[in-house]
PDB file of C-alpha atoms in Angstrom:
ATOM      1  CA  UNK M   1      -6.295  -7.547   3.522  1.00  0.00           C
ATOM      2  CA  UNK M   2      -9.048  -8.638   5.151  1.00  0.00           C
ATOM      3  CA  UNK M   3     -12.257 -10.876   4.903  1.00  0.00           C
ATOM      4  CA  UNK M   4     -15.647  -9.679   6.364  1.00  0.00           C
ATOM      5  CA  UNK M   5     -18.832 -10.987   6.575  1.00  0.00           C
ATOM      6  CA  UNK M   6     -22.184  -8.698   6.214  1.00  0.00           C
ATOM      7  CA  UNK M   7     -25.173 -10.617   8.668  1.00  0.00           C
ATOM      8  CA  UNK M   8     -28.271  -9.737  10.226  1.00  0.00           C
ATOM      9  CA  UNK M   9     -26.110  -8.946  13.942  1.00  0.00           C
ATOM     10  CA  UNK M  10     -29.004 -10.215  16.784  1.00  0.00           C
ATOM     11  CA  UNK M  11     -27.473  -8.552  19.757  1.00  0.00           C
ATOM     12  CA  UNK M  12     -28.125  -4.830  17.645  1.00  0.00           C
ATOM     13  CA  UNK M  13     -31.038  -5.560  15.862  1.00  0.00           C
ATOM     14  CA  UNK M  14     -29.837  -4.533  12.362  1.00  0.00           C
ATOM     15  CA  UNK M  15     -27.083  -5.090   9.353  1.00  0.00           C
ATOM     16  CA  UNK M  16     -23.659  -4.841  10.357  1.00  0.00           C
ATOM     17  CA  UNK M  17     -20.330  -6.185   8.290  1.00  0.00           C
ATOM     18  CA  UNK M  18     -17.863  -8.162  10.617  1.00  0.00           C
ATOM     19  CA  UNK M  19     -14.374  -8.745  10.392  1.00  0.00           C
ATOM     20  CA  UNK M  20     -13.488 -12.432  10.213  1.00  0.00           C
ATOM     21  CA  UNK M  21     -10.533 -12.277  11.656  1.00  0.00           C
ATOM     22  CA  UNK M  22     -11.772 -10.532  14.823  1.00  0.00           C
ATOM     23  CA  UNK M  23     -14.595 -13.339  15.505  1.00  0.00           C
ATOM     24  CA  UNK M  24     -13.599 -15.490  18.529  1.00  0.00           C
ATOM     25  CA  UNK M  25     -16.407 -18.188  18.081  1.00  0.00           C
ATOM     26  CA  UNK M  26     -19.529 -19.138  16.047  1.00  0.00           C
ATOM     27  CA  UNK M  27     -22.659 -21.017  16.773  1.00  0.00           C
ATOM     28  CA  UNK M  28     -25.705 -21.964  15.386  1.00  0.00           C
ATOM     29  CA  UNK M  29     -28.715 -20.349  16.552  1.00  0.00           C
ATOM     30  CA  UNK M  30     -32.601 -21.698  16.326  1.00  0.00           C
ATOM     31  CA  UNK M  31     -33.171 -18.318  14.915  1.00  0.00           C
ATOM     32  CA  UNK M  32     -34.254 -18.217  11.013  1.00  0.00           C
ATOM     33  CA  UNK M  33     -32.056 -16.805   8.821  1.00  0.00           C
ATOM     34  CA  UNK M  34     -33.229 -13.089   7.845  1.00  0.00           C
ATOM     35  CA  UNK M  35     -33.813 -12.867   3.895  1.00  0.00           C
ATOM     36  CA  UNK M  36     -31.937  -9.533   3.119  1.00  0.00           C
ATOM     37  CA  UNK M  37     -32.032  -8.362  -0.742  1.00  0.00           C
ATOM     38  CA  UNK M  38     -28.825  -7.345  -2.024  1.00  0.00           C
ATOM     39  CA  UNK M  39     -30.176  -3.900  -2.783  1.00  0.00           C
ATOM     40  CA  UNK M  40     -31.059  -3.289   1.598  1.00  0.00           C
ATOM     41  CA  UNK M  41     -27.953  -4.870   1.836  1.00  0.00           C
ATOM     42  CA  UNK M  42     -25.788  -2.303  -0.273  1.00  0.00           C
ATOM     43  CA  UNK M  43     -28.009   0.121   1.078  1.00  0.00           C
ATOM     44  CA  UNK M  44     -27.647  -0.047   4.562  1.00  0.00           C
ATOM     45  CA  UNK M  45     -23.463  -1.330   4.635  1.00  0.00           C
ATOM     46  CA  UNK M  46     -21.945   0.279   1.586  1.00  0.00           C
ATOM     47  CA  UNK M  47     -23.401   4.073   1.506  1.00  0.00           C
ATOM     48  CA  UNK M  48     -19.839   5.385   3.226  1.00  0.00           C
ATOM     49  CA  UNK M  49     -16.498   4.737   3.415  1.00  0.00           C
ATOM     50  CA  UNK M  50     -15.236   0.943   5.181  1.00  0.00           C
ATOM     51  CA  UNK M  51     -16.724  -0.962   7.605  1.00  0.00           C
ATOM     52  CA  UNK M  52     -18.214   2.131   9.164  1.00  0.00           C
ATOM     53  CA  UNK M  53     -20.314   2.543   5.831  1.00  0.00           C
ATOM     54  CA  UNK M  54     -23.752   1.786   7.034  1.00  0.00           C
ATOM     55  CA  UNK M  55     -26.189   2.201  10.112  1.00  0.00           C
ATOM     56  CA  UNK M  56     -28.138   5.297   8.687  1.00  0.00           C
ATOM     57  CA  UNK M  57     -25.901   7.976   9.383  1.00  0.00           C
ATOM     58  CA  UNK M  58     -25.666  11.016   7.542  1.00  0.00           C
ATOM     59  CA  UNK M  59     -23.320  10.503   4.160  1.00  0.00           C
ATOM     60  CA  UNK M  60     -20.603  12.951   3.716  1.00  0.00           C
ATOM     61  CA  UNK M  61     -18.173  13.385   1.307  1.00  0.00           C
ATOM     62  CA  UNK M  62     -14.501  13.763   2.239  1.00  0.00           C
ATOM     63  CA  UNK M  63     -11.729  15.314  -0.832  1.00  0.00           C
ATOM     64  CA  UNK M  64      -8.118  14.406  -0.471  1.00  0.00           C
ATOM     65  CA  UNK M  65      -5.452  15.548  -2.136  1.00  0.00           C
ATOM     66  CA  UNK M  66      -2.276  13.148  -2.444  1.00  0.00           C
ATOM     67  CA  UNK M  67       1.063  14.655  -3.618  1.00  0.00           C
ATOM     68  CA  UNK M  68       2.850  13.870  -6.576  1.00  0.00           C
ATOM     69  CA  UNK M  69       4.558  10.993  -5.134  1.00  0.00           C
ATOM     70  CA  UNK M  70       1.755   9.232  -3.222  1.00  0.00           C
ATOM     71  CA  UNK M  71      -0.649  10.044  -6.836  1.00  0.00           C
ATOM     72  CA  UNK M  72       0.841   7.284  -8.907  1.00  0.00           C
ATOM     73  CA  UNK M  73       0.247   4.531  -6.361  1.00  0.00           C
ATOM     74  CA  UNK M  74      -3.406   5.847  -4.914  1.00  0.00           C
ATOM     75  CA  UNK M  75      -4.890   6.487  -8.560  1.00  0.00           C
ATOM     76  CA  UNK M  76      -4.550   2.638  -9.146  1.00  0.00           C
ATOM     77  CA  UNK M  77      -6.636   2.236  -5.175  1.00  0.00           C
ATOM     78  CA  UNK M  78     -10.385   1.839  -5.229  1.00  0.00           C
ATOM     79  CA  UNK M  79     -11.140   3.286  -1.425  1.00  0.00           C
ATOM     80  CA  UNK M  80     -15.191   2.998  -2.441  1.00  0.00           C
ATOM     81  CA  UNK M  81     -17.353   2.310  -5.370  1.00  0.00           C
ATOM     82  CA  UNK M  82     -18.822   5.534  -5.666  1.00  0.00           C
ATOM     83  CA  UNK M  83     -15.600   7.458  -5.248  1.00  0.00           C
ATOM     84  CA  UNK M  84     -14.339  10.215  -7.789  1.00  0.00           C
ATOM     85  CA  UNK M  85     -11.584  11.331  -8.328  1.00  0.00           C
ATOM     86  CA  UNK M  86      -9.272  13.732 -10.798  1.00  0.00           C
ATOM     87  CA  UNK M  87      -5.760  14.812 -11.935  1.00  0.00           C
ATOM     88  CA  UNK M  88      -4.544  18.201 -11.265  1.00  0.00           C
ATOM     89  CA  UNK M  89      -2.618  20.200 -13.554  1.00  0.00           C
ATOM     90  CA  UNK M  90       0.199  20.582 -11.100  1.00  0.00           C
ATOM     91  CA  UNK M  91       0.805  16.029 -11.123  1.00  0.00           C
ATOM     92  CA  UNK M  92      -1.362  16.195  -7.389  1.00  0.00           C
ATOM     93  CA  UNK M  93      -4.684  14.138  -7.350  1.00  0.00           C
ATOM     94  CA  UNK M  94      -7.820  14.840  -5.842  1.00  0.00           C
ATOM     95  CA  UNK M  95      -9.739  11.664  -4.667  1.00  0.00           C
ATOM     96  CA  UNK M  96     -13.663  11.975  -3.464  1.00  0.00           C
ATOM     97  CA  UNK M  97     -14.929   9.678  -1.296  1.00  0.00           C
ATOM     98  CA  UNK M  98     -18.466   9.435   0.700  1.00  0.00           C
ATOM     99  CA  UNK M  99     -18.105   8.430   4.395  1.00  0.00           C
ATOM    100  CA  UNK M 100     -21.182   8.298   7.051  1.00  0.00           C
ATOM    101  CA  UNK M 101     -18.321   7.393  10.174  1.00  0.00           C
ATOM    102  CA  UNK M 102     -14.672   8.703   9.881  1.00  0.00           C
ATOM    103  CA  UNK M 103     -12.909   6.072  11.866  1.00  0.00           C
ATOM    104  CA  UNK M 104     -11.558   3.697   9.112  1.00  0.00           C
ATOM    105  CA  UNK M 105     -11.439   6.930   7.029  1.00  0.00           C
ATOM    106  CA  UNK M 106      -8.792   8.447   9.193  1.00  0.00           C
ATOM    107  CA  UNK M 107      -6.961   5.712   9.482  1.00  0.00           C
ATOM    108  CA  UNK M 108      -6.474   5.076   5.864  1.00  0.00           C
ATOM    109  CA  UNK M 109      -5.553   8.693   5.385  1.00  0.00           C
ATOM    110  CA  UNK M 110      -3.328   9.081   8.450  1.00  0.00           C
ATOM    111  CA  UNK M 111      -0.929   5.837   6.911  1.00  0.00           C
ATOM    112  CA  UNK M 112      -0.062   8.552   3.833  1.00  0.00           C
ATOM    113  CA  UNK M 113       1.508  10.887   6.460  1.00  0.00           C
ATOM    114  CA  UNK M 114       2.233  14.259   4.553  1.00  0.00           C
ATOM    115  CA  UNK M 115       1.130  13.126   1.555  1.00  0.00           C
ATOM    116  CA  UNK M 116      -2.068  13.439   1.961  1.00  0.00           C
ATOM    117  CA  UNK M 117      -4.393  16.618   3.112  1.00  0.00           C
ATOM    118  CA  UNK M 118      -7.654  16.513   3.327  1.00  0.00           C
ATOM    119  CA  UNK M 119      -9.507  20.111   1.900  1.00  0.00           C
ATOM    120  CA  UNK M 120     -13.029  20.754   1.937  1.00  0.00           C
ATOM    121  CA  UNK M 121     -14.147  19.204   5.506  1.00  0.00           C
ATOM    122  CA  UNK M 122     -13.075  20.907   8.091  1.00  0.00           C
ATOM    123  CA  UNK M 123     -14.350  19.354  10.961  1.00  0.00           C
ATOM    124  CA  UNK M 124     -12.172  15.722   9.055  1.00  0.00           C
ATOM    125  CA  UNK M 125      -9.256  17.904   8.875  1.00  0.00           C
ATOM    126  CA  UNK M 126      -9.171  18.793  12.535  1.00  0.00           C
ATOM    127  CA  UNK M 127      -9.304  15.428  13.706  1.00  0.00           C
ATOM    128  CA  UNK M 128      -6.546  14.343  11.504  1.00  0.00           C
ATOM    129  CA  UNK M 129      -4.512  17.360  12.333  1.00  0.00           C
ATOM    130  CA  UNK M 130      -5.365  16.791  16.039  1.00  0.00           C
ATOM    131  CA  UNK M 131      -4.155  12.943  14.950  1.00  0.00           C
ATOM    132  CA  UNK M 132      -1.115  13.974  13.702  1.00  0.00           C
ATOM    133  CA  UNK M 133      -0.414  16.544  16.544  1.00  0.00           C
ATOM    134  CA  UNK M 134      -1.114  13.602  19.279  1.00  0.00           C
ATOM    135  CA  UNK M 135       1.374  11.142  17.160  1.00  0.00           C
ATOM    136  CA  UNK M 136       4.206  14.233  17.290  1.00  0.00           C
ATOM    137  CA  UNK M 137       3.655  14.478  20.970  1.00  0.00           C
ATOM    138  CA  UNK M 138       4.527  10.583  21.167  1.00  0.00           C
ATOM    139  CA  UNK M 139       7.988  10.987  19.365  1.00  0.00           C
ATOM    140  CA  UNK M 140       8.835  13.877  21.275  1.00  0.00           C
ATOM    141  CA  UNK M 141       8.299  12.367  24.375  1.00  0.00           C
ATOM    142  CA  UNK M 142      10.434   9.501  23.609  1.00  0.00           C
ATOM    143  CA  UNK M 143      13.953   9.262  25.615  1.00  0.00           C
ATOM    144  CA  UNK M 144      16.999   9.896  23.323  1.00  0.00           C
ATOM    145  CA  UNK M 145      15.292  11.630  20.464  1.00  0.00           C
ATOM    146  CA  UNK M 146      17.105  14.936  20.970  1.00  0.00           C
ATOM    147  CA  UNK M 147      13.962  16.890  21.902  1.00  0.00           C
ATOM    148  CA  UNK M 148      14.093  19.412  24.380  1.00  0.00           C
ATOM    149  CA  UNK M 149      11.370  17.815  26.878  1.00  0.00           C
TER     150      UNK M 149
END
């Protein structure tokens, strides 16, 4: 739901993709334009998962399992070009994608609540659980929701 823009950023030094609608201002700089082939581009902004794809980190690959109910809508998602992705026998599906930066990751798997569980990254399925755990602390701290405090 949102537009970005991959550029030659100045101020880092190196390819980053920007989200339009986060840009306060624009201006026109005596600076020529960098010549970037699409292949360095793709390279350097679309190895991982979102936004957070590029910038030379180390690639990883995260597997999530969605439940039955969540399967139907997310097998019809593309989260990344390179993902894969399968049917169990029991109706659950099992999506693959590479990520180099979990931040947009998380996000993306934190709005599928229990639906979603991430298996075969531990250190990806602590933060979430740690996520999760946080966002329970929030409710329960809440006035009026009928938890002993």
């Amino acid at each position: 739901n949102t537009w970005y823009l991959d550029a030659w950023c100045h101020a880092s030094e190196g390819l980053r993709r920007f989200a339009l609608d986060a840009m306060r201002e624009a201006k026109v700089l005596d600076a020529k334009a960098r010549n970037v082939s699409v292949r360095d581009l793709e390279a350097a902004l679309d190895s991982g998962y979102g936004i957070y794809g590029g910038g030379g980190a180390k690639v990883q690959w995260a597997t999530l399992v969605f439940n039955e109910d969540a399967a139907q809508w997310v097998a019809n998602e593309e989260w990344h070009p390179q993902q894969k992705s399968r049917w169990l026998k029991d109706g659950r599906y099992e999506l693959e994608v590479p990520y180099s930066d979990p931040t947009e990751l998380a996000m993306d798997i934190l709005r599928h609540g229990d639906s979603v569980v991430v298996a075969a990254d531990k250190v990806l399925a602590a933060s979430i659980r740690e996520r999760l755990r946080s966002a329970l602390s929030a409710y329960e701290a809440l006035p009026g929701t009928g938890v002993a405090q």
